[in-house]
PDB file of C-alpha atoms in Angstrom:
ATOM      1  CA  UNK A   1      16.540 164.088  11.058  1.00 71.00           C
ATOM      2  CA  UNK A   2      20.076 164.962  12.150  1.00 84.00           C
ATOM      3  CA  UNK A   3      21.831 163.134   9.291  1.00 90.00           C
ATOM      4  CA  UNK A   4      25.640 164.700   8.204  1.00 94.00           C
ATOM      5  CA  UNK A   5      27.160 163.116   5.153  1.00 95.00           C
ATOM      6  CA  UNK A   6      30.934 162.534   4.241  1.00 97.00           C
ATOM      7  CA  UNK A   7      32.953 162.632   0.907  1.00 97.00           C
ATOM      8  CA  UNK A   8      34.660 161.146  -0.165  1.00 97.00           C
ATOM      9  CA  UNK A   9      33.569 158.003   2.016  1.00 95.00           C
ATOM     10  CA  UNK A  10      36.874 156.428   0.408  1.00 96.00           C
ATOM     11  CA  UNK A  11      40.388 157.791  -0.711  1.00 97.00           C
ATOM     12  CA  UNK A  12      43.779 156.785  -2.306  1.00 97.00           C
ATOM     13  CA  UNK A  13      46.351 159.162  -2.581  1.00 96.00           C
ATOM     14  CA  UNK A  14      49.982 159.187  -3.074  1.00 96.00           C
ATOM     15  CA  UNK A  15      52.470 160.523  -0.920  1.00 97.00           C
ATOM     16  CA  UNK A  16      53.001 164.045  -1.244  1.00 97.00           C
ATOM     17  CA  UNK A  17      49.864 165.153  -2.698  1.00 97.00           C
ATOM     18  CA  UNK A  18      46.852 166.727  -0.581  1.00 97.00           C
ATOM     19  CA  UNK A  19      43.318 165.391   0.234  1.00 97.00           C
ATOM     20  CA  UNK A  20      40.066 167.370   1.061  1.00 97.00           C
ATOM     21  CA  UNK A  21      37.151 165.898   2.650  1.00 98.00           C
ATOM     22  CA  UNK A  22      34.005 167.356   3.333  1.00 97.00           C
ATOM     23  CA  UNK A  23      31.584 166.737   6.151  1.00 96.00           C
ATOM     24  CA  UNK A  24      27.595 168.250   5.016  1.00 95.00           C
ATOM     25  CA  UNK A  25      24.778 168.022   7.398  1.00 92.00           C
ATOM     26  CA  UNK A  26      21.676 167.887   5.653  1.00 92.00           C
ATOM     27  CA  UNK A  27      18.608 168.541   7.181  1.00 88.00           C
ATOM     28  CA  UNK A  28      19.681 171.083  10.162  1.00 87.00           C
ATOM     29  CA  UNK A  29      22.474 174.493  10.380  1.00 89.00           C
ATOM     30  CA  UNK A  30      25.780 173.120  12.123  1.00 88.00           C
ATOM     31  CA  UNK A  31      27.157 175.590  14.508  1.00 86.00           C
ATOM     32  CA  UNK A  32      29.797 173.052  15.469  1.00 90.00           C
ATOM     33  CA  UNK A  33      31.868 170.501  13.775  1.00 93.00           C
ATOM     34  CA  UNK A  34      34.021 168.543  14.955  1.00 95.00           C
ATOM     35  CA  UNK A  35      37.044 165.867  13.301  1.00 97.00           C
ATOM     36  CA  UNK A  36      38.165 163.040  14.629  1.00 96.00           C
ATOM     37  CA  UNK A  37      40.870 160.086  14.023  1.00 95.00           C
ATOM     38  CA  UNK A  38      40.326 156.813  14.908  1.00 92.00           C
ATOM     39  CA  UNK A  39      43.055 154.017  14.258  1.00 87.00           C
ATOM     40  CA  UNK A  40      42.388 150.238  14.267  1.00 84.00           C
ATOM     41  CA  UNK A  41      40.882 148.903  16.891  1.00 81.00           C
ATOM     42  CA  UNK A  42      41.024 151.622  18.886  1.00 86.00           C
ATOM     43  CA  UNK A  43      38.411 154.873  20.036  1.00 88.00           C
ATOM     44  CA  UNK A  44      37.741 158.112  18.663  1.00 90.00           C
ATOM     45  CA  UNK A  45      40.846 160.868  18.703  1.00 91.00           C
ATOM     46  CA  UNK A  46      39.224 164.490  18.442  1.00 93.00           C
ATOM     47  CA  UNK A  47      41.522 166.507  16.272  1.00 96.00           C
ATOM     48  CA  UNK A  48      39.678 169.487  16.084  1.00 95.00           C
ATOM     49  CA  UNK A  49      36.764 172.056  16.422  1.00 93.00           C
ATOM     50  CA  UNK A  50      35.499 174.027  13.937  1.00 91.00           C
ATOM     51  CA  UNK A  51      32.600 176.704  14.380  1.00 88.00           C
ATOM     52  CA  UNK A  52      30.891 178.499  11.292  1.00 84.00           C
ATOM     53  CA  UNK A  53      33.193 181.456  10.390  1.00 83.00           C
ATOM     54  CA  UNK A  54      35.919 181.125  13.037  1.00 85.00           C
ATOM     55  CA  UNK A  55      38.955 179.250  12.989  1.00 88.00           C
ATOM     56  CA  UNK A  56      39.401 175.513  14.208  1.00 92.00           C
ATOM     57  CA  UNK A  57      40.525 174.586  17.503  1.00 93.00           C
ATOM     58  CA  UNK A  58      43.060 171.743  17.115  1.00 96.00           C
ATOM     59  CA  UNK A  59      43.683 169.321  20.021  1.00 94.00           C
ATOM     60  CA  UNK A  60      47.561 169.189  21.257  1.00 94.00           C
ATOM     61  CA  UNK A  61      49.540 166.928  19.108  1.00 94.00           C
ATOM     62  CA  UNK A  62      47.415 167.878  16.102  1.00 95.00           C
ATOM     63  CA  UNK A  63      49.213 169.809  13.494  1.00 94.00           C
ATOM     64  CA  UNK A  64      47.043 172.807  12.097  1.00 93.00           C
ATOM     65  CA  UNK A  65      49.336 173.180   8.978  1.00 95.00           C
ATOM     66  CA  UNK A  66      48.793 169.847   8.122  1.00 96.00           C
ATOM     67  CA  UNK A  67      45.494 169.355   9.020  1.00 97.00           C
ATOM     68  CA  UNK A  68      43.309 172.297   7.503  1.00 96.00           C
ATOM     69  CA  UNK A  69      39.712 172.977   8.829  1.00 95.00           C
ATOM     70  CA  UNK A  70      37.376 175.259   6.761  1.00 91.00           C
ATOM     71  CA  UNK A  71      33.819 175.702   8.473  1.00 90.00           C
ATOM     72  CA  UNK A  72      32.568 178.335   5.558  1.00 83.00           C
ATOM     73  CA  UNK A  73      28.554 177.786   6.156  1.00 90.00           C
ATOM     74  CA  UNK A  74      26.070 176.505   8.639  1.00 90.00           C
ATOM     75  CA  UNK A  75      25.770 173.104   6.977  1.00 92.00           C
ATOM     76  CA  UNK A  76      29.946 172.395   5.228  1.00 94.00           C
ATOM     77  CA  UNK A  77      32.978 171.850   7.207  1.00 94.00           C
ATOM     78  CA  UNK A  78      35.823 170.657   4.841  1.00 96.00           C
ATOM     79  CA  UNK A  79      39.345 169.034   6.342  1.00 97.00           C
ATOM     80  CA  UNK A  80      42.299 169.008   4.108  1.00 97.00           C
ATOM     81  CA  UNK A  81      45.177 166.658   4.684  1.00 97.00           C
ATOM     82  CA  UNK A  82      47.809 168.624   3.321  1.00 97.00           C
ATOM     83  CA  UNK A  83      51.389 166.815   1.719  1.00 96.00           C
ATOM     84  CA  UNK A  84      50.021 163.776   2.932  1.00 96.00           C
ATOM     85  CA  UNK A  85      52.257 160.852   3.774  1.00 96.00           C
ATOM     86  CA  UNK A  86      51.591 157.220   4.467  1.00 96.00           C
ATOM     87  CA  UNK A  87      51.022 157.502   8.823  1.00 95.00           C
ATOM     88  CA  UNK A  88      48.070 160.109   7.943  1.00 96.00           C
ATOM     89  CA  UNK A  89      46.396 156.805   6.620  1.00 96.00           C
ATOM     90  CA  UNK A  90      43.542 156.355   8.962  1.00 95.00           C
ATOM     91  CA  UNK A  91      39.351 156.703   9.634  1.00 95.00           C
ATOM     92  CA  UNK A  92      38.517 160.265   9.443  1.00 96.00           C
ATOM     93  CA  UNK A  93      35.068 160.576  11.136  1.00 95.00           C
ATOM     94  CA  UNK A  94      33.367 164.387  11.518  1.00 96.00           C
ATOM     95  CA  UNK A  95      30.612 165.115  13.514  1.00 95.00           C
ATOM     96  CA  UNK A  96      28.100 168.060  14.097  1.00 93.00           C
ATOM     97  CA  UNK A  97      26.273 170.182  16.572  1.00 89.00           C
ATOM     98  CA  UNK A  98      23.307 171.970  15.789  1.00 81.00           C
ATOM     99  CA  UNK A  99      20.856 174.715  16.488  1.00 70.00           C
ATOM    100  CA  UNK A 100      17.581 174.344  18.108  1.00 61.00           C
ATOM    101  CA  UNK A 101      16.874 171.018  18.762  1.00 59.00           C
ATOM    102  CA  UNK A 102      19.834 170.012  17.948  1.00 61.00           C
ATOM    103  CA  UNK A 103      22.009 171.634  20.503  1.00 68.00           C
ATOM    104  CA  UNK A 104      23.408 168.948  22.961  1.00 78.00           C
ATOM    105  CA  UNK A 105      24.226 165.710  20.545  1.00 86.00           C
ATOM    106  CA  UNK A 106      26.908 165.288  18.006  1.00 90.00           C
ATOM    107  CA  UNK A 107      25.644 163.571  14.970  1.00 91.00           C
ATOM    108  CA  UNK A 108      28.466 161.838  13.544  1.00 94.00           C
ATOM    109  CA  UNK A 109      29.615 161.497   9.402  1.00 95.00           C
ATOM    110  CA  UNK A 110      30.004 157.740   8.014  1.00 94.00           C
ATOM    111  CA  UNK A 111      32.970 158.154   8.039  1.00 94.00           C
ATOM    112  CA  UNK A 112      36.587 158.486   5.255  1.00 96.00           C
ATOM    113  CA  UNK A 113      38.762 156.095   5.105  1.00 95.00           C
ATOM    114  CA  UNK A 114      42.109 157.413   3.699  1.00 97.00           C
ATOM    115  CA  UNK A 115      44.782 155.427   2.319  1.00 97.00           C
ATOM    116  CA  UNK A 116      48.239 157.497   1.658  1.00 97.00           C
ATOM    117  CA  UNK A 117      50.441 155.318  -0.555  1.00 96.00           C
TER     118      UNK A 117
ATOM    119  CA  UNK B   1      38.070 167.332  33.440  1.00 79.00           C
ATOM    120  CA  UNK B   2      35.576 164.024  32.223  1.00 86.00           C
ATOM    121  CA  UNK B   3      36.414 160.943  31.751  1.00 91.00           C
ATOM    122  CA  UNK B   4      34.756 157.246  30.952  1.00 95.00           C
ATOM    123  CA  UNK B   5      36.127 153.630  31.743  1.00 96.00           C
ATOM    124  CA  UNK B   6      34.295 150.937  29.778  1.00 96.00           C
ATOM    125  CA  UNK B   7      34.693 147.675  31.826  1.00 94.00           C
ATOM    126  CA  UNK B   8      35.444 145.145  29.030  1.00 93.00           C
ATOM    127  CA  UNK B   9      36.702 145.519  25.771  1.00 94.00           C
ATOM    128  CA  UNK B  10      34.800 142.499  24.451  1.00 96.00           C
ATOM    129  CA  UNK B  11      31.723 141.084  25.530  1.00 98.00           C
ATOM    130  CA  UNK B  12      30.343 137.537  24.178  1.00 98.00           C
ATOM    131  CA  UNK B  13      26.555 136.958  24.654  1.00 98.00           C
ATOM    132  CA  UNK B  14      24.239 134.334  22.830  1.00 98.00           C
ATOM    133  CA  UNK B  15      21.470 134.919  20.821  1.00 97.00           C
ATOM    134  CA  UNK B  16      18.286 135.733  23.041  1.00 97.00           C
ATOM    135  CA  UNK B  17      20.710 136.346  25.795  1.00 98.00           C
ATOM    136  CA  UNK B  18      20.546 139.571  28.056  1.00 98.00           C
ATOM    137  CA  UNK B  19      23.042 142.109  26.942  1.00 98.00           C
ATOM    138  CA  UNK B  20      25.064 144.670  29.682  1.00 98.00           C
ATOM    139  CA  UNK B  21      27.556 146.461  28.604  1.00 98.00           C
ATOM    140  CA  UNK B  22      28.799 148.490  31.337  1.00 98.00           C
ATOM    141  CA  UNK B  23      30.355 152.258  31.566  1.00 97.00           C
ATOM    142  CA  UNK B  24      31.498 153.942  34.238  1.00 97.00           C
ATOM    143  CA  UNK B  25      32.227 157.638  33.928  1.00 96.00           C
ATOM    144  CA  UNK B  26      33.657 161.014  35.913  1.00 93.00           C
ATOM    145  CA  UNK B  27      33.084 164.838  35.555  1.00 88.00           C
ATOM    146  CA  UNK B  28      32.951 167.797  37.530  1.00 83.00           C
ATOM    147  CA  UNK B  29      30.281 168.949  35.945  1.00 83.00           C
ATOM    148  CA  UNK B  30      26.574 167.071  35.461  1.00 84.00           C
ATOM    149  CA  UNK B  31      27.067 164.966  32.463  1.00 88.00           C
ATOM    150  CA  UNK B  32      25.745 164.201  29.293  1.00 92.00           C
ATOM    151  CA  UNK B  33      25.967 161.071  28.621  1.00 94.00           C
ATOM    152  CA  UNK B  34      25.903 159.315  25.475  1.00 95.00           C
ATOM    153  CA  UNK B  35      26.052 155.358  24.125  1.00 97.00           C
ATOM    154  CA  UNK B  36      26.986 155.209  20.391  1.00 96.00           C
ATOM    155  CA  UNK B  37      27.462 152.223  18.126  1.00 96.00           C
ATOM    156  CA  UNK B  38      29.689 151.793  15.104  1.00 94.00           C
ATOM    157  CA  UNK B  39      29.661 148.979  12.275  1.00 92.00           C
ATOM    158  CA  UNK B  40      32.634 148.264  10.293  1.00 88.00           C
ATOM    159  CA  UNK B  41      33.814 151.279   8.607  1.00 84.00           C
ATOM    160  CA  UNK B  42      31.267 153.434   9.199  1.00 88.00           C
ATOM    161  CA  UNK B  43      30.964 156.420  11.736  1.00 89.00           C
ATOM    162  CA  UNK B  44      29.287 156.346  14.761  1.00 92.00           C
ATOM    163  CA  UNK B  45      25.273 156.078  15.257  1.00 93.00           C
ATOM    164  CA  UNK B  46      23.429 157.494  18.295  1.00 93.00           C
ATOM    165  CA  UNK B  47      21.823 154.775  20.681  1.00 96.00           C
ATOM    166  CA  UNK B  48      20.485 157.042  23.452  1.00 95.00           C
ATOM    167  CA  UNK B  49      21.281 159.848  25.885  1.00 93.00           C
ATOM    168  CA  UNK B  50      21.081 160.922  28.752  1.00 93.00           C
ATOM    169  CA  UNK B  51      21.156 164.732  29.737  1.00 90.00           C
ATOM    170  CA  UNK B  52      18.665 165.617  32.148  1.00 86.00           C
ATOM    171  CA  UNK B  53      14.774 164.161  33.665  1.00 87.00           C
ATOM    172  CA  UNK B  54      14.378 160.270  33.849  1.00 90.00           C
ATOM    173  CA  UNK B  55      17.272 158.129  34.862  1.00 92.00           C
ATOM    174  CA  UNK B  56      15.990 155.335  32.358  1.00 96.00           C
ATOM    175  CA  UNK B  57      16.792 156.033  28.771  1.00 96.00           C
ATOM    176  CA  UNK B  58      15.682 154.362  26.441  1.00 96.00           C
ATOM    177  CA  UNK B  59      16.892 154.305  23.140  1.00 96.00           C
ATOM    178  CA  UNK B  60      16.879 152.100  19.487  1.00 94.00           C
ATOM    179  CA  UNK B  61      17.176 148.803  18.732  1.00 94.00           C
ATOM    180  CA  UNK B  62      15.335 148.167  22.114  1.00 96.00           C
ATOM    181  CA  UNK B  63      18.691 148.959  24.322  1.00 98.00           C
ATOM    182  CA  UNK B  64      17.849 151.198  27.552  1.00 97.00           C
ATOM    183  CA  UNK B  65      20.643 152.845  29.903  1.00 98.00           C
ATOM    184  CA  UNK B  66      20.068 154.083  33.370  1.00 96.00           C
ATOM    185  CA  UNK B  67      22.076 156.900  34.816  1.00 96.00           C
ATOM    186  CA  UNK B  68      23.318 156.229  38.235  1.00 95.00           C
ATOM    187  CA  UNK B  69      24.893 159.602  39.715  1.00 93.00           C
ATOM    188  CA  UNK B  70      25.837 157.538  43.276  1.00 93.00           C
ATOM    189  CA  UNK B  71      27.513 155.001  41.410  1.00 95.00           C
ATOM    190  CA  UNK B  72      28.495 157.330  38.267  1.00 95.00           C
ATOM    191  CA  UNK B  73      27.644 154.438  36.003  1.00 96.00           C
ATOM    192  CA  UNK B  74      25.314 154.528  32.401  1.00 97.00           C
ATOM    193  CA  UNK B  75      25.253 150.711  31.740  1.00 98.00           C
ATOM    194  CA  UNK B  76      23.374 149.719  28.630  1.00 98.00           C
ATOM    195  CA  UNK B  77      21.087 146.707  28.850  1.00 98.00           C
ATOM    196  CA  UNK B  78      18.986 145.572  26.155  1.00 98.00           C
ATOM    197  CA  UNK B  79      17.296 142.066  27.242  1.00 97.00           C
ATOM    198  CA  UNK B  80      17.616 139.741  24.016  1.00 97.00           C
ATOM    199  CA  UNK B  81      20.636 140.331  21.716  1.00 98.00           C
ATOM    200  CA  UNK B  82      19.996 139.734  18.109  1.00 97.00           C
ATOM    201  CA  UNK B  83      23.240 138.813  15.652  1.00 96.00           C
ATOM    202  CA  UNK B  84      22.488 142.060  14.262  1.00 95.00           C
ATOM    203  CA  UNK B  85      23.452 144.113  17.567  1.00 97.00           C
ATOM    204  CA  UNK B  86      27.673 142.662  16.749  1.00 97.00           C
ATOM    205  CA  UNK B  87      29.691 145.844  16.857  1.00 96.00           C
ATOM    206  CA  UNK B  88      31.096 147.943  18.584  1.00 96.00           C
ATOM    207  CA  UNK B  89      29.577 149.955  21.456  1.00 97.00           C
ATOM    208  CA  UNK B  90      31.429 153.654  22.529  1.00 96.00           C
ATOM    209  CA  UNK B  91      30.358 155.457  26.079  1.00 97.00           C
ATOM    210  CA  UNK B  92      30.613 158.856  25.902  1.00 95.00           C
ATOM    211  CA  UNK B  93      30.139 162.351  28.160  1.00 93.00           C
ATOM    212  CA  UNK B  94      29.843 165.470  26.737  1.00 88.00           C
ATOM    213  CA  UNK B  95      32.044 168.382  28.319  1.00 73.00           C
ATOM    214  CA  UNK B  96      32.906 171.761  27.705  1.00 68.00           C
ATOM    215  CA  UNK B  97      31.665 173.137  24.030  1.00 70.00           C
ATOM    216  CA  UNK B  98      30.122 169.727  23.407  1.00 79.00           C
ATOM    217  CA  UNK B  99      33.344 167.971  23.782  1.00 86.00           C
ATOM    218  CA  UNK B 100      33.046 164.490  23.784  1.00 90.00           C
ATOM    219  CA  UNK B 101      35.191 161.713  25.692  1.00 90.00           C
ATOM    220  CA  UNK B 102      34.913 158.800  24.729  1.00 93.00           C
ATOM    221  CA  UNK B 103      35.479 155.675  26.680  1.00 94.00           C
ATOM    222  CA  UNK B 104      37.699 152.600  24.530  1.00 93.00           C
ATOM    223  CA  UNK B 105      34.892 150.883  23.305  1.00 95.00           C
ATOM    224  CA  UNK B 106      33.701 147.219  23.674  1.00 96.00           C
ATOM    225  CA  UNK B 107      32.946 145.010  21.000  1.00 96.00           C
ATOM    226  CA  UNK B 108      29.883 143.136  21.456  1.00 97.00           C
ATOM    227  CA  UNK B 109      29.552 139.449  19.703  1.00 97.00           C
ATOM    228  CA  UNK B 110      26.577 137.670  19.665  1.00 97.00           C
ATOM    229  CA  UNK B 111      26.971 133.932  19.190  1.00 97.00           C
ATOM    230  CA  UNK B 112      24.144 131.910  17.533  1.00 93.00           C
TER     231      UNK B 112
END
């Protein structure tokens, strides 16, 4: 149980254009999501928050016009990289928080690696 | 506020040799605690966790962690390493609205 998917688990984009990932979890109802950036080498950076039908939360430093967070059901939160330029490159990793059973452990994604050329 | 130190950003063992990988952590709150483990590019798996009842977790791949409130540690032992336990190992407690913080990570290689 607890598994949350990721798609695109790969990207290439050029510069300018915008890129929409979406983080699923399968088998339970996500009342939390959460995104995170990790660089090379180095630990997880939580970007945001998202809870089902309520807008994100974005971390200081994070840019919410760039970075858009949809949470539109129990199970899909979707993350749009918006006029994407070359530093957005990075690991985008989301993660989940359940109901019942599920309430006190974030179950993470696999994980989208995006390349901005 | 929470946060975790992980003493040692890489850690060398050999095969059949005891693995610690230590993590010290602070919060104002009782923690959660957490010990995740990532492969190259992918995310992040769960090894065990602590939240509440017995001090000694254990978890998969036959690691265990003990929560120490007087010494605010969650080191994570697991007695014989195996060349398939080489990645790297994130400490984490859980705050406010399931936040996490994460400590830096440490790398774990296990020589033959």
């Amino acid at each position: 149980g607890a598994v949350v998917s990721q798609h695109p688990s790969r990207v290439i984009c050029k510069s300018g254009t915008s890129v929409k990932i979406e983080c699923r979890s399968l088998d339970f109802q996500a009342t939390t999501m959460f995104w995170y950036r990790q660089f090379p080498k180095q630990s997880l950076m939580l970007m945001a928050t998202s809870n089902e039908g309520s807008k994100a939360t974005y971390e200081q430093g994070v840019e919410k016009d760039k970075f858009l967070i949809n949470h539109a059901s129990l199970t899909l939160s979707t993350l749009t990289v918006t006029s994407a330029h070359p530093e957005d490159s990075s690991f985008y990793i989301c993660s989940a928080v359940g109901l019942a059973g599920y309430t006190d452990t974030q179950y993470f994604g696999p994980g989208t690696r995006l390349t901005v050329l | 506020a929470q946060s975790v130190t992980q003493l040692g950003s890489h850690v060398s063992v050999s095969e059949g040799a005891l693995v610690l990988l230590r993590c010290n952590y602070s919060s104002s709150v009782p923690p959660y605690l957490f010990w995740y483990v990532q492969y190259p590019n992918q995310g992040l798996q769960l090894l065990l966790k602590y939240t509440t009842g017995a001090t000694l977790v254990k978890g998969i791949n036959g690691f265990e962690a003990e929560f120490k409130k007087s010494e605010t540690s969650f080191h994570l032992t697991k007695p014989s390493a195996h060349m398939s336990d080489a990645a790297e190992y994130f400490c984490a407690v859980s705050g406010y609205g399931n936040k996490l913080v994460f400590g830096a990570g440490t790398i774990l290689r296990v020589k033959s």
